[in-house]
Short mmCIF file of C-alpha atoms in Angstrom, two decimals:
data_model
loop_
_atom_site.label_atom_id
_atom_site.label_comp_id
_atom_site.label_asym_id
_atom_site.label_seq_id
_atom_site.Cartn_x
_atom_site.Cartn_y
_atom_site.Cartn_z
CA UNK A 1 26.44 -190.62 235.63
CA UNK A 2 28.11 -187.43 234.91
CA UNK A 3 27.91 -185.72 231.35
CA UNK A 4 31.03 -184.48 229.72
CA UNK A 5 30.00 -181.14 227.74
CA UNK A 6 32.55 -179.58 225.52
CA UNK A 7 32.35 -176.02 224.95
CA UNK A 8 32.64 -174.81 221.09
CA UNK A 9 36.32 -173.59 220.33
CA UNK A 10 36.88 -169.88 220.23
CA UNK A 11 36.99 -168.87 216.58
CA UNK A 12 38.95 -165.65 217.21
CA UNK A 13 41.66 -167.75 219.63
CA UNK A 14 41.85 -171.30 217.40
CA UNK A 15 43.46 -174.15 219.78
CA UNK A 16 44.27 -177.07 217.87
CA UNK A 17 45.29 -179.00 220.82
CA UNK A 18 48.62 -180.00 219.13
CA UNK A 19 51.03 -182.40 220.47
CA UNK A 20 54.47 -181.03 221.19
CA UNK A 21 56.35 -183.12 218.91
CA UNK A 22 53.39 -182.22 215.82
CA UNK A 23 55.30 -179.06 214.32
CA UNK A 24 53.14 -179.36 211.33
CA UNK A 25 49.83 -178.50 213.71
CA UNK A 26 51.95 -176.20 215.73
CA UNK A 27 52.73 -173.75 212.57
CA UNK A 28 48.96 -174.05 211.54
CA UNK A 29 48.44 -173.05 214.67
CA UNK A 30 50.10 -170.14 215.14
CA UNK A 31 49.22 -169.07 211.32
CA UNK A 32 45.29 -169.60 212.67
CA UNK A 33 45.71 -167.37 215.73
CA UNK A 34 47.93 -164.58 214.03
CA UNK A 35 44.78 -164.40 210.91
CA UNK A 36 41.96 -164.69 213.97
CA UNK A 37 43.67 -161.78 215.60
CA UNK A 38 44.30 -159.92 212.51
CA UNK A 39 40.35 -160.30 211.84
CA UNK A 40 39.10 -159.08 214.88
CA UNK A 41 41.95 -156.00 214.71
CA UNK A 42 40.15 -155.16 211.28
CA UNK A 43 36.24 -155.45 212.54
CA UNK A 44 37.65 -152.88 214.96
CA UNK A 45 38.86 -150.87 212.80
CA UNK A 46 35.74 -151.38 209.99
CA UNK A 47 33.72 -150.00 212.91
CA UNK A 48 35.95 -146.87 213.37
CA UNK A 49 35.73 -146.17 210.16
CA UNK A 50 32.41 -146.52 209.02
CA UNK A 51 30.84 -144.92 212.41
CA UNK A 52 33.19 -141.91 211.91
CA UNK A 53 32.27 -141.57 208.08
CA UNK A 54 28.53 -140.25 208.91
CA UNK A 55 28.53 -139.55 211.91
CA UNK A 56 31.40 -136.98 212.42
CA UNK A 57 30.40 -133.23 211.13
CA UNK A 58 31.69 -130.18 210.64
CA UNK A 59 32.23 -128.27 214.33
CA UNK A 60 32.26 -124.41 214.88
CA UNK A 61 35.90 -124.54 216.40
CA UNK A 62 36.85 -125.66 212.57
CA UNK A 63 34.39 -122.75 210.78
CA UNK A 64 35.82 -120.42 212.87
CA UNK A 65 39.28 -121.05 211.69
CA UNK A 66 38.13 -121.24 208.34
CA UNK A 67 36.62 -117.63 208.76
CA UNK A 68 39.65 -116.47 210.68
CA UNK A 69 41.12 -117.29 207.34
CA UNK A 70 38.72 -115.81 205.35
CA UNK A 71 39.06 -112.40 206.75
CA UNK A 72 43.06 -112.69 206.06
CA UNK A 73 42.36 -113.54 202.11
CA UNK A 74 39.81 -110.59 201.96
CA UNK A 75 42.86 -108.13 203.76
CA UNK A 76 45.08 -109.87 201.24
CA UNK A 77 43.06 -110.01 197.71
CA UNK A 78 40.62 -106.37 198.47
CA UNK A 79 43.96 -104.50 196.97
CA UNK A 80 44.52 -106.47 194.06
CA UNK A 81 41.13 -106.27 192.95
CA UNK A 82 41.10 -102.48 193.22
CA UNK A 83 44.31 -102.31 191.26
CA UNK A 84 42.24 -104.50 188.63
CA UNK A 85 38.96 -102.62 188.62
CA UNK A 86 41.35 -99.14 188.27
CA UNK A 87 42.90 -100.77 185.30
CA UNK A 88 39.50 -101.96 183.89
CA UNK A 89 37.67 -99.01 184.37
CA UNK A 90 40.64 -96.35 182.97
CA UNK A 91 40.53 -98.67 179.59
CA UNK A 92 36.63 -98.67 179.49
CA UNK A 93 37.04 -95.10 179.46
CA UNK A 94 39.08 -94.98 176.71
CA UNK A 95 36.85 -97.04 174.82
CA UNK A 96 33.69 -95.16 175.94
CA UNK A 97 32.00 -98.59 177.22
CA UNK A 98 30.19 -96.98 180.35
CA UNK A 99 28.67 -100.72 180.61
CA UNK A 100 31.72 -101.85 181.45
CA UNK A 101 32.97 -99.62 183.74
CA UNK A 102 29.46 -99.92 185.31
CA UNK A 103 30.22 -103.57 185.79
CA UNK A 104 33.12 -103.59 186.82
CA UNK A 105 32.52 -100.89 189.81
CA UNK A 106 29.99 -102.86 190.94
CA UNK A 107 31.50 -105.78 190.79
CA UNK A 108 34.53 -104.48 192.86
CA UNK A 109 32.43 -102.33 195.52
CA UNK A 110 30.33 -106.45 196.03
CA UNK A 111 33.01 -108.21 196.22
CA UNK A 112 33.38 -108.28 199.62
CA UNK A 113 29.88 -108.54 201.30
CA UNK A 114 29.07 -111.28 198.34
CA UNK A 115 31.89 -113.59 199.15
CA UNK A 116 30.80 -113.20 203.03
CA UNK A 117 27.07 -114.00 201.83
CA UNK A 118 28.18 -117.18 200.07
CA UNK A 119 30.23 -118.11 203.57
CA UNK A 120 27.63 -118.08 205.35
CA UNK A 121 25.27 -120.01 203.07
CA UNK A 122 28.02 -122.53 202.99
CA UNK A 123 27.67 -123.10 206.10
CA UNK A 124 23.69 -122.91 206.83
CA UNK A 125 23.91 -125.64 203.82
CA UNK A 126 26.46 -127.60 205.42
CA UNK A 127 24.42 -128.02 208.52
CA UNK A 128 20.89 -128.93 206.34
CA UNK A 129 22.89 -131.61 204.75
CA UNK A 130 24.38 -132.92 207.73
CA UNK A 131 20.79 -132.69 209.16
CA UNK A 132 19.34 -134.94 205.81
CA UNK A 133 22.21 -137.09 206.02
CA UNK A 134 21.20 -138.08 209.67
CA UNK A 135 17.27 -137.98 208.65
CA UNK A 136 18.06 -140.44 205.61
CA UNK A 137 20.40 -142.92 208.02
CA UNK A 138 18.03 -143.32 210.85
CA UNK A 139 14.89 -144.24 208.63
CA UNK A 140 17.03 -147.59 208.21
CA UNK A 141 14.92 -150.51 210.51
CA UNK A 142 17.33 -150.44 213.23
CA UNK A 143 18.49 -147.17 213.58
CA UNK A 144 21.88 -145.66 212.35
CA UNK A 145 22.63 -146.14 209.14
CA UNK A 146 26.80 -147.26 210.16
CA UNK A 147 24.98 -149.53 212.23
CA UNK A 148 23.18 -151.36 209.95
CA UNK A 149 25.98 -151.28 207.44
CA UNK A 150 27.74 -152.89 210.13
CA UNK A 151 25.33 -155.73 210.58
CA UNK A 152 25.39 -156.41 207.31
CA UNK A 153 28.62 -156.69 207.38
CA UNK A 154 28.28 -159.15 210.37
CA UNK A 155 30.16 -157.29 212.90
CA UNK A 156 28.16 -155.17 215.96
CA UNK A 157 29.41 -152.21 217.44
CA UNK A 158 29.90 -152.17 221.14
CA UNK A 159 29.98 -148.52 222.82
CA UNK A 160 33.52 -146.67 222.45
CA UNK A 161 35.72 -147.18 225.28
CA UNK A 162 36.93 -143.39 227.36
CA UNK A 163 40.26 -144.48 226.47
CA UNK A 164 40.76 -145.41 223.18
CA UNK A 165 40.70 -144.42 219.54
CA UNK A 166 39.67 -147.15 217.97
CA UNK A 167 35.77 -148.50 218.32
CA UNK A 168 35.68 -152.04 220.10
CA UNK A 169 33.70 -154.49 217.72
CA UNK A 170 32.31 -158.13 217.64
CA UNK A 171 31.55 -160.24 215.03
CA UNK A 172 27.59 -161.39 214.93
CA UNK A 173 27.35 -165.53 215.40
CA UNK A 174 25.88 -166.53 212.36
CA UNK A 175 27.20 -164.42 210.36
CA UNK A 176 29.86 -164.82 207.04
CA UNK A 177 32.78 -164.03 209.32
CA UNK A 178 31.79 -165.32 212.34
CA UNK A 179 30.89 -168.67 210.19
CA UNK A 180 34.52 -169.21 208.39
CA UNK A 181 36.12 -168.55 211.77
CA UNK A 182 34.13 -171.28 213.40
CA UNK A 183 35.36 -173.73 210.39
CA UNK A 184 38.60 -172.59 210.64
CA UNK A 185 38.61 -173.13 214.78
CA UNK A 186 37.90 -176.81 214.04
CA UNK A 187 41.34 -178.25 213.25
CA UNK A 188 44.79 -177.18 210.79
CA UNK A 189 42.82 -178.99 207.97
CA UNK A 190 40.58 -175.48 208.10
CA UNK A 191 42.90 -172.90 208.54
CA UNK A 192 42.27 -172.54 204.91
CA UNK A 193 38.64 -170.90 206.22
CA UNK A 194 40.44 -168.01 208.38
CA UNK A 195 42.51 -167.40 204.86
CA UNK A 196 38.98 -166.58 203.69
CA UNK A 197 37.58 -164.87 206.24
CA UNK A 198 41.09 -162.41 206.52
CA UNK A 199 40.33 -161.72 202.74
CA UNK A 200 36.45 -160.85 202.99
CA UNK A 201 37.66 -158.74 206.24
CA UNK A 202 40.87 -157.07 204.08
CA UNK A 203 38.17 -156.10 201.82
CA UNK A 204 35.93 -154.55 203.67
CA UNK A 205 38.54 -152.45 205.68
CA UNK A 206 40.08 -150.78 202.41
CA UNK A 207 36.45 -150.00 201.32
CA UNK A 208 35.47 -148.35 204.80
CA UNK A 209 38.63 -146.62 204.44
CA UNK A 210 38.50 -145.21 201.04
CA UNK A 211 34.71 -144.05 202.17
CA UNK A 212 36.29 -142.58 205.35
CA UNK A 213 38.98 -140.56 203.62
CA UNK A 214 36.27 -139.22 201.06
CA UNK A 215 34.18 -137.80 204.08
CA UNK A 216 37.00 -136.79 205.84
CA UNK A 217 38.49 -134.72 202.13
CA UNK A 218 34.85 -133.62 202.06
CA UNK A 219 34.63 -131.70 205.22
CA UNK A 220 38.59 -129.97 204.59
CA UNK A 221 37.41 -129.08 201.48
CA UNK A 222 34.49 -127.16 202.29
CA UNK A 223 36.68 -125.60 205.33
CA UNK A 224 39.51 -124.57 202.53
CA UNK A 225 36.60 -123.47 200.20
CA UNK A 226 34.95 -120.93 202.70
CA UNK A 227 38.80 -119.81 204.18
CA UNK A 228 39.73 -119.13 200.43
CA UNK A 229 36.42 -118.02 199.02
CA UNK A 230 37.50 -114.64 198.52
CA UNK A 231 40.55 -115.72 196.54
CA UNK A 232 37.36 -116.86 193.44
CA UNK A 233 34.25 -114.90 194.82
CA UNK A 234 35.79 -111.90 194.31
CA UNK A 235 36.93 -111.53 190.96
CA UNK A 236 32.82 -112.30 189.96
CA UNK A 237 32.90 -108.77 188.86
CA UNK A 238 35.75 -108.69 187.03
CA UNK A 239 36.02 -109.55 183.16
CA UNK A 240 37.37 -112.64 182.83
CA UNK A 241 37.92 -113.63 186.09
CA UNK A 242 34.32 -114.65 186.27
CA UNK A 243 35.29 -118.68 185.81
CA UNK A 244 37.23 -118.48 189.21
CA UNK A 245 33.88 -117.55 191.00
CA UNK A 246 31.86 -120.24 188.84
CA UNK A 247 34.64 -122.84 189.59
CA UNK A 248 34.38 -122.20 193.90
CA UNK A 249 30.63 -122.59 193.00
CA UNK A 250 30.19 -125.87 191.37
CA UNK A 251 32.63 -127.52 194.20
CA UNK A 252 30.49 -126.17 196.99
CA UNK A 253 27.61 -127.16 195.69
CA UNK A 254 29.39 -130.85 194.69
CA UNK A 255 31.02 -131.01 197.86
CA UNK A 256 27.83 -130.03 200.05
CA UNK A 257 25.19 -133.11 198.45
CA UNK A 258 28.35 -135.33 198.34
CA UNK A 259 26.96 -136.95 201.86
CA UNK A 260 24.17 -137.64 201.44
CA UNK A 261 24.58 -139.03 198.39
CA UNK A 262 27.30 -141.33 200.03
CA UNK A 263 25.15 -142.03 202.50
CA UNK A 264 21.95 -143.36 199.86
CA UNK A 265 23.97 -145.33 197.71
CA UNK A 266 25.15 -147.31 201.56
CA UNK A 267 21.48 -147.18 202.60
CA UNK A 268 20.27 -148.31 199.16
CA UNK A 269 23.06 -151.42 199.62
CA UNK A 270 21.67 -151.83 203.49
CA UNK A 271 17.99 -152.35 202.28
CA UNK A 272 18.57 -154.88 199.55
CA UNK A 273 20.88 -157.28 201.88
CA UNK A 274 19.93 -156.91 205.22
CA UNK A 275 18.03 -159.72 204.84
CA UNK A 276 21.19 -162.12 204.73
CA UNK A 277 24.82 -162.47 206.21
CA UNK A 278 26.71 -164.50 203.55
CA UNK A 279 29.75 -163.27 201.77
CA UNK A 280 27.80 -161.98 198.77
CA UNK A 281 26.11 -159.79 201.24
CA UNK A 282 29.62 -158.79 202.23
CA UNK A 283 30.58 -158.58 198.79
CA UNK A 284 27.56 -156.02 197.61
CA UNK A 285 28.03 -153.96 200.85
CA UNK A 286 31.63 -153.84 199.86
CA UNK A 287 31.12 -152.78 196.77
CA UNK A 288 28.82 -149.91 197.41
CA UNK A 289 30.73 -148.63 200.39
CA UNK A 290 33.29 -148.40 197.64
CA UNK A 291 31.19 -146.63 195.40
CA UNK A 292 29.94 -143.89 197.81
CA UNK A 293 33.21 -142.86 198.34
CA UNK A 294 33.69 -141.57 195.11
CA UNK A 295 30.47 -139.62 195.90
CA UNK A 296 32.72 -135.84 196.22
CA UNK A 297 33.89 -136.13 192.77
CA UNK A 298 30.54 -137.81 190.94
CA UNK A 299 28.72 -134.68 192.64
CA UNK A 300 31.20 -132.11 191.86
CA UNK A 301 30.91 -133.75 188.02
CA UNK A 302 27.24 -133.74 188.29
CA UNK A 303 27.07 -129.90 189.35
CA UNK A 304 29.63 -128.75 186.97
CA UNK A 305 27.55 -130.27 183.56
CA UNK A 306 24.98 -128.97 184.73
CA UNK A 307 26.09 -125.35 185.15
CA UNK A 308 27.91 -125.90 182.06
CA UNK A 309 24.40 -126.72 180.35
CA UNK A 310 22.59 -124.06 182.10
CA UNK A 311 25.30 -121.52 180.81
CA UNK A 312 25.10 -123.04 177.08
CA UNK A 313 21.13 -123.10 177.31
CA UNK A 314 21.19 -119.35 178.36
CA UNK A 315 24.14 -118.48 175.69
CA UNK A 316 22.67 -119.83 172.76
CA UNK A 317 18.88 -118.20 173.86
CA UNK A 318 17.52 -116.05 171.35
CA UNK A 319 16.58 -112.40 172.47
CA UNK A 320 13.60 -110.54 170.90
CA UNK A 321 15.84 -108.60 169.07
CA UNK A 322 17.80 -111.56 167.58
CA UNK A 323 14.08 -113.28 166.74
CA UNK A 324 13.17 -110.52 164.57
CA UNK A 325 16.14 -109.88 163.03
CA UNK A 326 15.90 -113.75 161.91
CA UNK A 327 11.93 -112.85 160.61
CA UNK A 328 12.84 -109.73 158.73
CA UNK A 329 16.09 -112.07 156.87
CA UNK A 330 13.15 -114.59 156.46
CA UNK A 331 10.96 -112.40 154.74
CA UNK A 332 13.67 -110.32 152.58
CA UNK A 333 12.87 -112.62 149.51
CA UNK A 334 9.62 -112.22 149.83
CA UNK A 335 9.35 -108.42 149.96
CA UNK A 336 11.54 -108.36 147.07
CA UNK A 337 9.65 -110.18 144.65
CA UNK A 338 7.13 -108.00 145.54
CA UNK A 339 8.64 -104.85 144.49
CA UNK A 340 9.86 -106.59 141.28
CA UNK A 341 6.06 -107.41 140.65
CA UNK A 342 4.48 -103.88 141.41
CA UNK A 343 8.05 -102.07 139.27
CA UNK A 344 6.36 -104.52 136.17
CA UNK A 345 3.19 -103.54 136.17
#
């Protein structure tokens, strides 16, 4: 006696076995196989996104451009802030403030090897971060950290092909995506389940994508930052040009922890639902992925409050002087009541 054994239906190629004449099962059809195509299409392109979020850094080809570019900005800004520092120091001497004009000839004789020194630590800094950006993904169980996003996603990352762009992907059995597909494979009373599934999938592409373009702004901005550095850095000397300096400052800074801050809100997400593959898992990894990419401009925020708190602590700080200025005033009543007591006797 032989056994028939049926295989399972392919839930990314739905065949509904549909007679001819059954147009209502031939249009579900063709509506389940455009959606289970349109999935898989996305898990690729999930996996492009989120592996080349974290995993794609700054290379020297691009920081030498950028410093190619810096050296045009210092040819281009060195004269005006001579002309500025002439101007500054001719009206200091008028006014006989030999502060100022020692200021402001310091300020114009560093301006050049200080906005090279801050380069160059943008760059040492941009490679520590990278490096704590890779430490902090691969203490997730598993390994990389776009990995493990991606299983909780439900979708595994096979290795990318020599000749394409795109990463090829598959969808884990058992998980949320892979599920809803299988349902939906079963008949054009399901299709209703690849509806779902294309939803979840939609997304989770636009969050991978927002979080890709926020990496990818990240990394151009710190290249335009260092090529035009000495555009801000060198007016530090200047009076009232200092802000322009302060301003290239706090987005460095914002722009350099921005990574790995994305990248421990995703792990954070990542260790509270690896441990399931539903659709709230989905959902929450969504969600966060989402969340870190707004990670350039909560960091820039972050840096620039506290400068700006810094700078008002410091301001408002009382000097020694200004402390015993404030005792004497204190004590003025006091001493005069005195001399009103010994000019009655």
């Amino acid at each position: 006696m032989s056994m028939l054994i049926l295989a399972a239906p392919d839930p990314f190629s739905p065949n509904y076995s549909c007679f001819i004449s059954d147009f209502g099962c031939q249009a579900s059809q063709t509506v389940a196989q455009f959606m289970a195509s349109t999935i898989r299409n996305l898990g690729d392109f999930i996996a492009t996104m989120i592996t080349g979020a974290f995993n794609t850094n700054i290379d020297q080809g691009s920081w030498d451009i950028a410093h190619s570019q810096f050296l045009f900005w210092i040819a281009v800004t060195a004269p005006v802030i001579l002309i500025v520092a002439l101007i500054q120091i001719a009206i200091a001497m008028i006014l006989q403030d030999w502060a100022r004009i020692g200021r402001t000839a310091a300020g114009a004789a560093l301006a050049i090897p200080f906005s090279a020194i801050c380069v160059w630590a943008m760059q040492q800094f941009s490679g520590i971060t990278d490096d704590v950006t890779r430490s902090l993904t691969t203490s997730v169980q598993g390994g990389d950290l776009s990995q493990s996003l991606l299983r909780v996603v439900g979708i595994f990352d096979l290795p990318k092909q020599a000749s394409g762009v795109m990463h090829s992907a598959e969808f884990i059995k058992g998980g949320a995506i892979f599920t809803m597909a299988t349902d939906g494979a079963q008949g054009p009373a399901a299709v209703g389940e690849y509806v779902m599934a294309l939803l979840v999938v939609a997304l989770m592409m636009i969050a991978t994508l927002f979080l890709f373009i926020a990496m990818s702004i990240r990394e151009f901005g710190l290249l335009a930052l260092a090529a035009m550095a000495p555009v801000g850095l060198m007016m530090i000397g200047q009076p009232k040009l200092t802000a322009w300096a302060q301003r290239w400052m706090n987005l460095t800074a914002g722009l350099l922890i921005a990574k790995p801050l994305a990248a421990g809100v995703v792990l954070l997400a990542v260790e509270l639902t690896k441990a399931s593959l539903s659709i709230g898992v989905v959902l929450v990894a969504a969600g966060a992925v989402i969340a870190a990419s707004f990670s350039p401009l909560w960091a820039t925020k972050l840096v620039s409050f506290a400068g700006a708190e810094v700078g008002t602590a410091l301001h408002h700080r009382f000097s020694v002087r200004d402390q015993f200025s404030r005792a004497s005033t204190a004590t003025a009543p006091v001493r005069t009541a005195a001399r009103v007591i010994r000019v009655g006797k």
